[in-house]
PDB file of C-alpha atoms in Angstrom:
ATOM      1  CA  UNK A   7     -15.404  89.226 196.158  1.00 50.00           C
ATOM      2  CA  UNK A   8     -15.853  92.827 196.741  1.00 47.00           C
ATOM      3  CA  UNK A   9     -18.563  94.899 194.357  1.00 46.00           C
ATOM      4  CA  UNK A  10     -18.874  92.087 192.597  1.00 49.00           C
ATOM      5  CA  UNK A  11     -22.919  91.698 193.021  1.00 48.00           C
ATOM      6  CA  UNK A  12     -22.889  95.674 191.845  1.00 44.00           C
ATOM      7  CA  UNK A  13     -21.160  94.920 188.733  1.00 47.00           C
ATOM      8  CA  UNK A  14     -22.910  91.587 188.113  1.00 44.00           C
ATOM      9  CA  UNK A  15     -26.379  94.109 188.108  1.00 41.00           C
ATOM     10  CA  UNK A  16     -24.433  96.082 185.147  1.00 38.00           C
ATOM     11  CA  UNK A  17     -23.500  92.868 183.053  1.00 41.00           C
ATOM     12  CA  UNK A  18     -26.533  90.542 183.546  1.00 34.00           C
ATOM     13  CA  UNK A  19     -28.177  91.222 180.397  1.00 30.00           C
ATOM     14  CA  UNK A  20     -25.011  90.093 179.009  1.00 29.00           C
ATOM     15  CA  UNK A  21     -24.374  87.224 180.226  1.00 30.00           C
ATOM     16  CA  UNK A  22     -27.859  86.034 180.094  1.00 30.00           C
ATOM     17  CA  UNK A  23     -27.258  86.439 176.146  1.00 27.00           C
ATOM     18  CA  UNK A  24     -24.323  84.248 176.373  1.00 27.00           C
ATOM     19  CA  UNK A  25     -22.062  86.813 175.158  1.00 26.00           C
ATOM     20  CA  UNK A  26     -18.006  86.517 174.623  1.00 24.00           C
ATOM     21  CA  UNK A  27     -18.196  82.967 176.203  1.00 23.00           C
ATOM     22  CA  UNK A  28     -18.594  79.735 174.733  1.00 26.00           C
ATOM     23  CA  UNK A  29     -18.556  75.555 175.967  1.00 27.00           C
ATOM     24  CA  UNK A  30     -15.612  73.972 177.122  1.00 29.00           C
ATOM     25  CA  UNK A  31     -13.576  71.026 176.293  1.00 32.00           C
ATOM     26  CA  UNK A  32     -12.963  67.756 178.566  1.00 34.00           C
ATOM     27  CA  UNK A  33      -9.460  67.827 180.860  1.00 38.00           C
ATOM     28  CA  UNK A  34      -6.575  66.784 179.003  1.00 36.00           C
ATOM     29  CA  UNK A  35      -3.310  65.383 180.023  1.00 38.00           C
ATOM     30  CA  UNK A  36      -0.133  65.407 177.743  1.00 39.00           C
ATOM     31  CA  UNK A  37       2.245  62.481 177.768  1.00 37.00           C
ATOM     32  CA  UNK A  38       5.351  64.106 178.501  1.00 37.00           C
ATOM     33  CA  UNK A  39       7.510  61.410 177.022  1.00 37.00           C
ATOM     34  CA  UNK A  40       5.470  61.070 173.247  1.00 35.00           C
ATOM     35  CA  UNK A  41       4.412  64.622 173.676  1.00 38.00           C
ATOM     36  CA  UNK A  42       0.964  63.080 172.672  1.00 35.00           C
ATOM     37  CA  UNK A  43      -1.925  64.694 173.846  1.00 35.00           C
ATOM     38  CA  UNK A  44      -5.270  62.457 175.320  1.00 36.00           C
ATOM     39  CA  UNK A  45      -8.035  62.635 177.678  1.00 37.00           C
ATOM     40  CA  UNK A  46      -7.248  62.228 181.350  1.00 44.00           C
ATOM     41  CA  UNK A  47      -8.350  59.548 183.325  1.00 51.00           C
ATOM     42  CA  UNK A  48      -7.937  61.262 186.566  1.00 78.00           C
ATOM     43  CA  UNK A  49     -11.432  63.570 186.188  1.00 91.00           C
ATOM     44  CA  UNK A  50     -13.570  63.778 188.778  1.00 95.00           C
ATOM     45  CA  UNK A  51     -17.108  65.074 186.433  1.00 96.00           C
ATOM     46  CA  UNK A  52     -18.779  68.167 188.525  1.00 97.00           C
ATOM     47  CA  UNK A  53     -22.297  68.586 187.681  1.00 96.00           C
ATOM     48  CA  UNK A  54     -24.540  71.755 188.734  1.00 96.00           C
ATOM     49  CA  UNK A  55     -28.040  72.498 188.192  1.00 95.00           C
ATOM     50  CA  UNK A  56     -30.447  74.898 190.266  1.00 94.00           C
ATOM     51  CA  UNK A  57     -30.873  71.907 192.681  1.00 95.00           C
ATOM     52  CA  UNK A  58     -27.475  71.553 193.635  1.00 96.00           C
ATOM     53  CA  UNK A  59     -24.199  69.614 192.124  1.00 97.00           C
ATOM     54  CA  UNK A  60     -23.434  65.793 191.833  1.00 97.00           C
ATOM     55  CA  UNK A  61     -19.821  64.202 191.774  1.00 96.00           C
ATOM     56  CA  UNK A  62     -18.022  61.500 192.676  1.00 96.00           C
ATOM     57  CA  UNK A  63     -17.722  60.557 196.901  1.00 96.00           C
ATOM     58  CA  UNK A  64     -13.739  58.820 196.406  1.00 95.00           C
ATOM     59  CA  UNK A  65     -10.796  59.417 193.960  1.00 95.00           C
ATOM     60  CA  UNK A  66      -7.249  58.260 193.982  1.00 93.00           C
ATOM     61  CA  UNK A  67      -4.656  60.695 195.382  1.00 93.00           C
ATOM     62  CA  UNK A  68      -2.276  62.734 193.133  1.00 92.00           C
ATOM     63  CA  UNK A  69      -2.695  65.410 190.835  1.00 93.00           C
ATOM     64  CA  UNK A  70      -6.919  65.283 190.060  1.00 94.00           C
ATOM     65  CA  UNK A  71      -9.017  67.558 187.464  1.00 95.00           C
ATOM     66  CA  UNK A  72     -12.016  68.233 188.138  1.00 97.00           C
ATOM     67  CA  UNK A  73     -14.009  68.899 185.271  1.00 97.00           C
ATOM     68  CA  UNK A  74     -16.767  71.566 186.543  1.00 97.00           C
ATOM     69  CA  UNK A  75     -20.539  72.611 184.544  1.00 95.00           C
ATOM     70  CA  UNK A  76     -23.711  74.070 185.329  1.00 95.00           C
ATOM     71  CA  UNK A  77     -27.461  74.750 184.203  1.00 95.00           C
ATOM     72  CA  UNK A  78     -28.010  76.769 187.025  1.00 95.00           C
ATOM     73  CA  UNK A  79     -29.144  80.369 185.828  1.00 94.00           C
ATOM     74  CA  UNK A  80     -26.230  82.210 187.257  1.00 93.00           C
ATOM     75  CA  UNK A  81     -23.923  78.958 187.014  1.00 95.00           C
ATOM     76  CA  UNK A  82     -21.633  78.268 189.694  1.00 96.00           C
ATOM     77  CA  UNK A  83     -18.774  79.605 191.912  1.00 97.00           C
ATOM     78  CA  UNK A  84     -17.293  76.292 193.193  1.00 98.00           C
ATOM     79  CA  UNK A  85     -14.090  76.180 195.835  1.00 98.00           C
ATOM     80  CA  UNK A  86     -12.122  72.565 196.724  1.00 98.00           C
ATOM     81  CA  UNK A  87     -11.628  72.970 200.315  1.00 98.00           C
ATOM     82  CA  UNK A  88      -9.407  71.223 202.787  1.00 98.00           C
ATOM     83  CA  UNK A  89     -10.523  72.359 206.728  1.00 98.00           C
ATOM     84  CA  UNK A  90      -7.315  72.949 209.058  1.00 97.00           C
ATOM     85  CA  UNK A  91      -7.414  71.001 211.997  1.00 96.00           C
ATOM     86  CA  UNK A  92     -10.070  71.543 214.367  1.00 96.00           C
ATOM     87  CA  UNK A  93     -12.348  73.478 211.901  1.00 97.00           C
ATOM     88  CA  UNK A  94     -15.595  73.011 211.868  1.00 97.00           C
ATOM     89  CA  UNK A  95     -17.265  72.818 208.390  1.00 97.00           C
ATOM     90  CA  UNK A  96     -20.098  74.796 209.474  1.00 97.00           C
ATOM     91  CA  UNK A  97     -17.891  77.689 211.031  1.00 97.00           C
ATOM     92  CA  UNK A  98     -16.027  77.805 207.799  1.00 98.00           C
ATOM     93  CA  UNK A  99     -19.410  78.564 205.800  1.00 98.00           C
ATOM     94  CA  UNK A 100     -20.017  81.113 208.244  1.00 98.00           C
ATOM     95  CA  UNK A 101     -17.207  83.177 207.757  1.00 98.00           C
ATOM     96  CA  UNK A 102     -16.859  82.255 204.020  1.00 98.00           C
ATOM     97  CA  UNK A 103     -20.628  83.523 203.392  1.00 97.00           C
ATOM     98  CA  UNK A 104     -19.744  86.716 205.444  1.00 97.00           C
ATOM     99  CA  UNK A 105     -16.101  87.398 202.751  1.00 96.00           C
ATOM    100  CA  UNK A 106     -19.474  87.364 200.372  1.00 95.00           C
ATOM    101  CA  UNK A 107     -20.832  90.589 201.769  1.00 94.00           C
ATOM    102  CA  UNK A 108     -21.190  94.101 200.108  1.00 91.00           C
ATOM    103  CA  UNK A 109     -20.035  95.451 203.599  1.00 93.00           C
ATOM    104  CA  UNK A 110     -16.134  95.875 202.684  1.00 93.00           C
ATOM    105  CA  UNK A 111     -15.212  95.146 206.634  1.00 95.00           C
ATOM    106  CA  UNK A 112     -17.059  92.386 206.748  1.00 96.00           C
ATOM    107  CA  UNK A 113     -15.943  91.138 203.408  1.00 96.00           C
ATOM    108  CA  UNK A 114     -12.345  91.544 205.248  1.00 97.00           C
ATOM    109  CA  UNK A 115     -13.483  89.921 207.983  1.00 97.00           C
ATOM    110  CA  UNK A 116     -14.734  86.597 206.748  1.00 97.00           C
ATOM    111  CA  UNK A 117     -11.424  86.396 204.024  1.00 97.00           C
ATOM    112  CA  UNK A 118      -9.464  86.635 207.762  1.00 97.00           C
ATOM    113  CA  UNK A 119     -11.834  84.181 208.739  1.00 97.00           C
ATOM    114  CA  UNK A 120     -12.019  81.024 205.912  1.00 97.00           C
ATOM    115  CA  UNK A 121      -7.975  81.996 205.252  1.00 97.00           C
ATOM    116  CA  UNK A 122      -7.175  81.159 208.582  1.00 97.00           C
ATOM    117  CA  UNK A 123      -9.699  77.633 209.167  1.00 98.00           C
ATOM    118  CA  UNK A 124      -9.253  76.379 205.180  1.00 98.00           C
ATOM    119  CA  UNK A 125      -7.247  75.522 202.985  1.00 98.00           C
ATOM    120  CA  UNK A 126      -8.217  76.120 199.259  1.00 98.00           C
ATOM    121  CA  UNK A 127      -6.443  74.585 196.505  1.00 98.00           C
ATOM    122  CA  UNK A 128      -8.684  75.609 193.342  1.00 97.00           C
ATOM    123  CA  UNK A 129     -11.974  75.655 192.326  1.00 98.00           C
ATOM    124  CA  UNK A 130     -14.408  76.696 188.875  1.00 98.00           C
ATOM    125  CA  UNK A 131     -16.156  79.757 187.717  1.00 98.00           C
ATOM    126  CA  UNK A 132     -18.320  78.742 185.359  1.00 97.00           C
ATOM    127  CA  UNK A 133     -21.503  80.273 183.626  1.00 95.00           C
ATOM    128  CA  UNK A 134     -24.063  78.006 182.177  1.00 92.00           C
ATOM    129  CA  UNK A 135     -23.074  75.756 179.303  1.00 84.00           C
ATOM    130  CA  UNK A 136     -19.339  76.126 180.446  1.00 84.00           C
ATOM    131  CA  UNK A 137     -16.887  74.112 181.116  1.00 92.00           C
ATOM    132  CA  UNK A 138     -14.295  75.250 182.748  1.00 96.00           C
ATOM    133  CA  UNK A 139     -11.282  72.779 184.639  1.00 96.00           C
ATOM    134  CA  UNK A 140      -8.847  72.629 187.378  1.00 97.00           C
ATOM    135  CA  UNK A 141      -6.156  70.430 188.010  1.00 96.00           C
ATOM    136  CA  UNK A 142      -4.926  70.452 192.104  1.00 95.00           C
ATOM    137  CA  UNK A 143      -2.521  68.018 193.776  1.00 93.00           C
ATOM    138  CA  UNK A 144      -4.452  66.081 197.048  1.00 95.00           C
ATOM    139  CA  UNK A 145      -2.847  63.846 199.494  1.00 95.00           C
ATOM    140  CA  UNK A 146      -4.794  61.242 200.846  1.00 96.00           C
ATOM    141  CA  UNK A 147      -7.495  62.838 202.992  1.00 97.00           C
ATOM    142  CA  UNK A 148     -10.883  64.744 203.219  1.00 98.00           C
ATOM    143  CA  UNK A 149     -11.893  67.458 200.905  1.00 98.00           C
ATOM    144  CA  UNK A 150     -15.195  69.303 200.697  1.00 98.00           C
ATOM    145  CA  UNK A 151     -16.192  71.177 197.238  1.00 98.00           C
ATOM    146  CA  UNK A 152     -18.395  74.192 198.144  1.00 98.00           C
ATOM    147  CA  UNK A 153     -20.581  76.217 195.719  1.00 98.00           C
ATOM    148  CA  UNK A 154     -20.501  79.923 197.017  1.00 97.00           C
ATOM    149  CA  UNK A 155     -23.243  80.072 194.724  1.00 96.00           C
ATOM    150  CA  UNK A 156     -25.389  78.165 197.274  1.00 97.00           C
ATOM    151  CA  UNK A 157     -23.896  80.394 200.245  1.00 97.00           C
ATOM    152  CA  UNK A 158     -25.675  83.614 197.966  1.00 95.00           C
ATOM    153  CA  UNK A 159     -28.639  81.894 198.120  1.00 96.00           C
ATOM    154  CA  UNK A 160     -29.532  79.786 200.737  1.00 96.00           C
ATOM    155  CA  UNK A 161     -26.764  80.923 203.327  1.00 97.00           C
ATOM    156  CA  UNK A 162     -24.823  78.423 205.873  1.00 98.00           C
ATOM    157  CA  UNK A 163     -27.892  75.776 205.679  1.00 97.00           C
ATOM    158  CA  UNK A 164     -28.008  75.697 202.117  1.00 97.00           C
ATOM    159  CA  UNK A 165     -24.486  75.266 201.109  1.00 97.00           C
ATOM    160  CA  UNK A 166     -24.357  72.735 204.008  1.00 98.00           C
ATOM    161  CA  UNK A 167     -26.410  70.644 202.752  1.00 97.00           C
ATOM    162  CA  UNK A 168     -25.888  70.551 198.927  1.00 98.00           C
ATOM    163  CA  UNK A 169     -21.779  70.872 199.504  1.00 98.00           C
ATOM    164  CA  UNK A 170     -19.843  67.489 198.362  1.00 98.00           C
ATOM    165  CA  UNK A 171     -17.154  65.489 200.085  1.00 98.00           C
ATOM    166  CA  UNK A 172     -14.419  63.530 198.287  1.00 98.00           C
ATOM    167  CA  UNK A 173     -12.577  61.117 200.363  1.00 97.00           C
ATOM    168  CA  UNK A 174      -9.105  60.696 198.637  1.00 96.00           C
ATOM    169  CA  UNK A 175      -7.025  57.497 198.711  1.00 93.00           C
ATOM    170  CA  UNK A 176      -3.675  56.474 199.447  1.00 89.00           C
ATOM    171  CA  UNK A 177      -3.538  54.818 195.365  1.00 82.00           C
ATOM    172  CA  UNK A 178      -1.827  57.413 193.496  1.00 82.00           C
ATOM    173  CA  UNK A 179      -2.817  58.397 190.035  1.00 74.00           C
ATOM    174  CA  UNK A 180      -1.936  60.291 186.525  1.00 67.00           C
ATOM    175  CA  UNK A 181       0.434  63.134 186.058  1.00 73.00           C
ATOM    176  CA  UNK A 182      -0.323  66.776 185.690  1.00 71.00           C
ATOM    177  CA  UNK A 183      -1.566  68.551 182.122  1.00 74.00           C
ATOM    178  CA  UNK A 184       1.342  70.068 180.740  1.00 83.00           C
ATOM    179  CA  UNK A 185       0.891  74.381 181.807  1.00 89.00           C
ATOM    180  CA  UNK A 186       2.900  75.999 179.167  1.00 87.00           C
ATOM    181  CA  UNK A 187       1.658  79.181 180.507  1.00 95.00           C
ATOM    182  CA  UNK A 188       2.024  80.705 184.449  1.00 97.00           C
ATOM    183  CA  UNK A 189       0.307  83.383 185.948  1.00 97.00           C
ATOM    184  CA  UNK A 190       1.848  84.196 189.185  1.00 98.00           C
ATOM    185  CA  UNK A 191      -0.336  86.616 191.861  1.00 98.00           C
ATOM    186  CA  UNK A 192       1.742  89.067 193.702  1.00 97.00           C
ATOM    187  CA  UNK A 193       1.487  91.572 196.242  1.00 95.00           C
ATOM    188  CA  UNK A 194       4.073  93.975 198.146  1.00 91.00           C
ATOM    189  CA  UNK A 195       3.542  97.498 199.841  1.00 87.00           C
ATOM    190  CA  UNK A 196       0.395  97.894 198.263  1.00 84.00           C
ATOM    191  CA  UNK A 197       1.411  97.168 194.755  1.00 94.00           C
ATOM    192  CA  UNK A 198      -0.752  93.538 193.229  1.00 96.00           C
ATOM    193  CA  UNK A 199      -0.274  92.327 189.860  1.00 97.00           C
ATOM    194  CA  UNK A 200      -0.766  89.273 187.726  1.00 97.00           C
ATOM    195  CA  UNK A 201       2.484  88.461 186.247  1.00 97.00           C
ATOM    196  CA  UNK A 202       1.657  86.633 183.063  1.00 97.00           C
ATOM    197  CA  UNK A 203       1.743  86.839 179.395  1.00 97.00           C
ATOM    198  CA  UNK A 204      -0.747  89.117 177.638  1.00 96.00           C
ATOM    199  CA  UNK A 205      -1.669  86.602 175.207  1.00 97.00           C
ATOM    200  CA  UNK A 206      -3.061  82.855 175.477  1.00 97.00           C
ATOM    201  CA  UNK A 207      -4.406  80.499 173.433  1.00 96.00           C
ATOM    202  CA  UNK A 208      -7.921  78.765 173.052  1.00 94.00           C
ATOM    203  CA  UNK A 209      -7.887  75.579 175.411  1.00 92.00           C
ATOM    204  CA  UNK A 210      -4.395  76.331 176.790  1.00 94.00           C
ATOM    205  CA  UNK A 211      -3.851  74.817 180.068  1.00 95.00           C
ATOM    206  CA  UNK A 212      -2.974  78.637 182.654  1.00 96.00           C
ATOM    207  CA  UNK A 213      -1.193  77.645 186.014  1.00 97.00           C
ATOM    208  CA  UNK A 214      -1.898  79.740 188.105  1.00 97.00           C
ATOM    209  CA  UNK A 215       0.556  80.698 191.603  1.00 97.00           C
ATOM    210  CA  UNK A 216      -1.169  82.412 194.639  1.00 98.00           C
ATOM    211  CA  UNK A 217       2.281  84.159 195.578  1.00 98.00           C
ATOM    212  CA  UNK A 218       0.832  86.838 197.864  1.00 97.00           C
ATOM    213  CA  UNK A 219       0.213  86.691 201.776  1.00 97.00           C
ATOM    214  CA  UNK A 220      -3.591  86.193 201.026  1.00 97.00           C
ATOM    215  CA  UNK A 221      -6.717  84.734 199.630  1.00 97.00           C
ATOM    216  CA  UNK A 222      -7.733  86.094 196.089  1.00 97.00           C
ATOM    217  CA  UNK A 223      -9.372  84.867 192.453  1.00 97.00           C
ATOM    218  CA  UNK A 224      -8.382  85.372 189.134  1.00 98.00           C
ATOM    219  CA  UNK A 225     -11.507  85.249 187.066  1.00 98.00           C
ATOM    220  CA  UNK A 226     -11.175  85.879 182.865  1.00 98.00           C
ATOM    221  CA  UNK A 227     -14.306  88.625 181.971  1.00 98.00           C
ATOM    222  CA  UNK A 228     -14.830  89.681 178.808  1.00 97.00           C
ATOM    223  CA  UNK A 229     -14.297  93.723 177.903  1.00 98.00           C
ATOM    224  CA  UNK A 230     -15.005  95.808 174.956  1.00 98.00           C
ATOM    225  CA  UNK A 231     -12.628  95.982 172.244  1.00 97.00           C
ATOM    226  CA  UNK A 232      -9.891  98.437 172.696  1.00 97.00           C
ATOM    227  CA  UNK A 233     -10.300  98.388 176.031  1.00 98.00           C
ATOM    228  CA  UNK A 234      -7.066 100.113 177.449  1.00 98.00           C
ATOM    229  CA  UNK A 235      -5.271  99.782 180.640  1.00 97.00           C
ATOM    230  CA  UNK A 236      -5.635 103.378 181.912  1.00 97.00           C
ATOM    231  CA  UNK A 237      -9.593 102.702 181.265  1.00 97.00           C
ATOM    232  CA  UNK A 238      -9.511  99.948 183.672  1.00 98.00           C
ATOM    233  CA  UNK A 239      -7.391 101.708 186.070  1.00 97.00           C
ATOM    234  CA  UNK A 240     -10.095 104.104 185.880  1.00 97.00           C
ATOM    235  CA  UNK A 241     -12.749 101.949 186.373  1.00 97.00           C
ATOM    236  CA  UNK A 242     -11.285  99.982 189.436  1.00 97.00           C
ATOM    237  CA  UNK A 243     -10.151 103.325 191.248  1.00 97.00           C
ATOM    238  CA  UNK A 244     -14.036 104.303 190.575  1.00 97.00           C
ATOM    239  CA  UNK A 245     -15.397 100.818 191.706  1.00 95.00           C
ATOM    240  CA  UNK A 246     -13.116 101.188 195.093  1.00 96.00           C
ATOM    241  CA  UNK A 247     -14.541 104.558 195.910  1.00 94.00           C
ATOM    242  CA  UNK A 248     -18.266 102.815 195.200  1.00 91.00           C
ATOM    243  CA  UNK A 249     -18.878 104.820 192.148  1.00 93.00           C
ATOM    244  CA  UNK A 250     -20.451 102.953 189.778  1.00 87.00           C
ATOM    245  CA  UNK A 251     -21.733 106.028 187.399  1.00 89.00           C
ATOM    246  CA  UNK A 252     -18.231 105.554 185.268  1.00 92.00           C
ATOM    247  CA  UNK A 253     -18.467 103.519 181.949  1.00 93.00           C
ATOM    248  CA  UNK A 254     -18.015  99.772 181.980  1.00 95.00           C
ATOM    249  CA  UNK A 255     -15.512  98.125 180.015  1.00 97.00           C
ATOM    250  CA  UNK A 256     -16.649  94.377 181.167  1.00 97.00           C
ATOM    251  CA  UNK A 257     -19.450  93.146 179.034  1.00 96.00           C
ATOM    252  CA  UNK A 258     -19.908  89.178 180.504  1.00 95.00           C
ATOM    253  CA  UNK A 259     -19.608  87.045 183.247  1.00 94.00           C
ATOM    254  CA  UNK A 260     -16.462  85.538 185.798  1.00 96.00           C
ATOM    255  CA  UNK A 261     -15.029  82.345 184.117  1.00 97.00           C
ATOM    256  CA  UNK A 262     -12.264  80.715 186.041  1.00 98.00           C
ATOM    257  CA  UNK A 263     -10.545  80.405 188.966  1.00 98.00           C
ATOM    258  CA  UNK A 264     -12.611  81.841 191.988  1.00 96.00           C
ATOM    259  CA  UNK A 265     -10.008  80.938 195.378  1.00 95.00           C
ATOM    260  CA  UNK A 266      -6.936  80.286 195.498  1.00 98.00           C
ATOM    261  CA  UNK A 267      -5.152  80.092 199.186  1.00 98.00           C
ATOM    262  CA  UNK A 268      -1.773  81.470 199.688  1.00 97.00           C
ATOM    263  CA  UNK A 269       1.010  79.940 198.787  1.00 96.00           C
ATOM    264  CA  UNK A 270      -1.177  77.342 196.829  1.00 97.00           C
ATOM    265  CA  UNK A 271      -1.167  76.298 192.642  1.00 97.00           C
ATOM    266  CA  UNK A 272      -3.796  74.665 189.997  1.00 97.00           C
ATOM    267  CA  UNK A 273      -3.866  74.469 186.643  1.00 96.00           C
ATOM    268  CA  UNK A 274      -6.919  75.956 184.926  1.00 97.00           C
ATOM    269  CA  UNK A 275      -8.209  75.294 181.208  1.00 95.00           C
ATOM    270  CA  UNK A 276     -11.570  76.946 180.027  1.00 94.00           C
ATOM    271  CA  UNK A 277     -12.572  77.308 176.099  1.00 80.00           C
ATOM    272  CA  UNK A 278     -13.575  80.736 175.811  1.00 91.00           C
ATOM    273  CA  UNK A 279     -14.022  82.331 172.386  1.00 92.00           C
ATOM    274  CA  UNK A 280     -10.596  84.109 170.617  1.00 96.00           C
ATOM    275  CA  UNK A 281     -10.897  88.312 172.076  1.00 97.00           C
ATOM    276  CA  UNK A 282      -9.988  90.660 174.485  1.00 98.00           C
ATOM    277  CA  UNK A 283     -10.673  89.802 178.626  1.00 98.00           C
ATOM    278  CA  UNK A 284      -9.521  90.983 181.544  1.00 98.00           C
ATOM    279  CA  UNK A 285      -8.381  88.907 184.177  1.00 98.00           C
ATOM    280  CA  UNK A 286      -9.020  90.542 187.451  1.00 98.00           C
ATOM    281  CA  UNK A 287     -10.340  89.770 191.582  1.00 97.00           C
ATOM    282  CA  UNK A 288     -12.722  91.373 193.418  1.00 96.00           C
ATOM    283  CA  UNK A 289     -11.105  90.304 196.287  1.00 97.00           C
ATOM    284  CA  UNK A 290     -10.219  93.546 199.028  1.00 97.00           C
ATOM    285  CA  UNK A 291      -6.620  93.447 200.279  1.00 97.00           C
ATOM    286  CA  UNK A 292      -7.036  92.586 203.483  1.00 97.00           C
ATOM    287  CA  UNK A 293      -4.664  95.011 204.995  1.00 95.00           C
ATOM    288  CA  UNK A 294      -5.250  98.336 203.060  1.00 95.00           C
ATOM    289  CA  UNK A 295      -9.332  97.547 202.699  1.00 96.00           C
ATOM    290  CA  UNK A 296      -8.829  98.854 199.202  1.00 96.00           C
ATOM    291  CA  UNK A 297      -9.895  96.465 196.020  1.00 97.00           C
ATOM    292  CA  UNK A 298      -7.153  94.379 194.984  1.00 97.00           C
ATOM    293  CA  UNK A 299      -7.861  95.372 191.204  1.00 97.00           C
ATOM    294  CA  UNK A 300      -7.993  99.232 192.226  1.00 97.00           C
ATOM    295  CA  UNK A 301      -4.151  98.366 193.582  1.00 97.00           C
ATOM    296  CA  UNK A 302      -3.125  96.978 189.600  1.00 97.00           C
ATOM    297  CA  UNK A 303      -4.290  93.304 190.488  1.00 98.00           C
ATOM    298  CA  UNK A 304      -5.989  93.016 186.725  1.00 98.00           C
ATOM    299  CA  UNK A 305      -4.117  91.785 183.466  1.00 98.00           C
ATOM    300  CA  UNK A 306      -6.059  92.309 179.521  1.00 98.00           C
ATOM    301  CA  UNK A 307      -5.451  89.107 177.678  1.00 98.00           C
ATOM    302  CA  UNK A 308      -6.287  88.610 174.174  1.00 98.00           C
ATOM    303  CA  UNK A 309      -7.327  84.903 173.814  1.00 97.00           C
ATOM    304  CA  UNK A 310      -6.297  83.597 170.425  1.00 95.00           C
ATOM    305  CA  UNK A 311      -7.777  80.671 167.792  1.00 90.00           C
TER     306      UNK A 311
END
């Protein structure tokens, strides 16, 4: 999450005014045989305040939504987490807090770190009075659902103590929301890119493929209208050299899809207001130290009504 802290400084006043973003809908699920579309019954509810986050200790296995909101201030960054064998939890916070750092080698560092001890398999951006969903498949097992928000400000302790873990079942449950949309995450020799189409709909369930060798996000951020391609490639290169004296074309906050492990899918379905966003990481490649966005890892969507 490279430079992200420097750019949240440039767009706070905007978010705090709530602009380009507006509140969810509940998970849905679309019966693939009557084509009729109804509420799911396989949501685990999130809840986040400045306190910490309540949900559900148990579900059924299968493919679960979890249906993610916060009053906290800056809302929430929240990651479903699955430890490989012989992690420990609190050595995964350590190295996931240090992927949080300014310091691009340490940011490097501690992606290295949590890729190689955890196993991520979606997770919620959200802003306050959001809703924002994801849709994972989980074997029967242990999961833990972090909020890096907590890691920003409380550290290893904090996040340790307000984290959440959902013990799933061997009883399966419901089918999948229907993704008529895919946005596939690639990179090779240096080159990262969102394949996906340019325009989506409001509500529409995105599927989203981590099909590169590492750890990255794909959060939607609202930009100014007319915002080109060649002026985010300009901003990006600027943000990877530090330079933060170039004009801004993002005027709100991340909402989406924070981690996403390699090789791993979800299904993501926010509500955000019909207009022109960017979807981009702030993730570094972890080989070339350069920004993943600053390599052509963004994507301008217009969301439509």
């Amino acid at each position: 999450m490279l430079n992200r802290r420097q750019l949240m400084r440039t767009v706070t006043a905007v978010v705090a005014a709530g602009a380009g973003m507006a509140a969810a809908q509940p998970a849905f699920v679309q019966d693939r045989a009557t084509g009729q579309t109804t509420p799911s019954s396989d949501v685990v509810d999130v809840v986040g305040t400045s306190a910490g986050f309540t949900m559900p200790s148990s579900h059924r296995a299968g493919f679960v939504t979890f249906d993610v909101r916060s009053t906290h201030p800056q809302g929430g960054l929240f990651a479903l987490w699955r430890l490989r064998a012989g992690t420990a939890l609190d050595d995964a916070l350590r190295y996931a807090l240090m992927g949080l750092s300014d310091t691009r080698s340490e940011s490097i560092e501690g992606g290295r770190g949590i890729q190689q001890r955890v196993d991520i398999l979606g997770g919620a951006a959200v802003l306050p009075g959001e809703r924002v969903s994801f849709t994972s498949l989980l074997l029967p097992g242990t999961y833990h659902l972090v909020n890096y928000q907590d890691l920003r400000e409380g550290g290893v302790p904090r996040a340790a103590e307000r984290l959440r873990t959902l013990t799933v079942t061997k009883q399966y449950g419901a089918t999948p929301p229907v993704a008529s949309a895919t946005a596939v995450f690639t990179l090779t020799a240096g080159r990262a890119a969102y394949r996906m189409p340019t325009q989506l709909r409001v509500g529409q369930p995105l599927l989203m493929v981590n099909s590169m060798p590492q750890l990255t996000e794909a959060v939607f951020m609202p930009v100014l209208p007319g915002t080109t391609h060649e002026q985010m490639r300009e901003f990006f290169a600027a943000a990877d050299r530090e330079d933060w004296d170039v004009p801004v074309p993002i005027i709100g906050g991340p909402v989406g899809l924070p981690a996403l492990s390699p090789g791993r899918a979800t299904i993501i379905r926010t509500s955000l207001r019909p207009g022109p966003y960017a979807l981009v990481t702030w993730y570094p490649d972890f080989d070339t130290g350069r920004m993943l966005a600053a390599e052509g890892q963004f994507e301008l969507v217009t969301i439509t009504g």
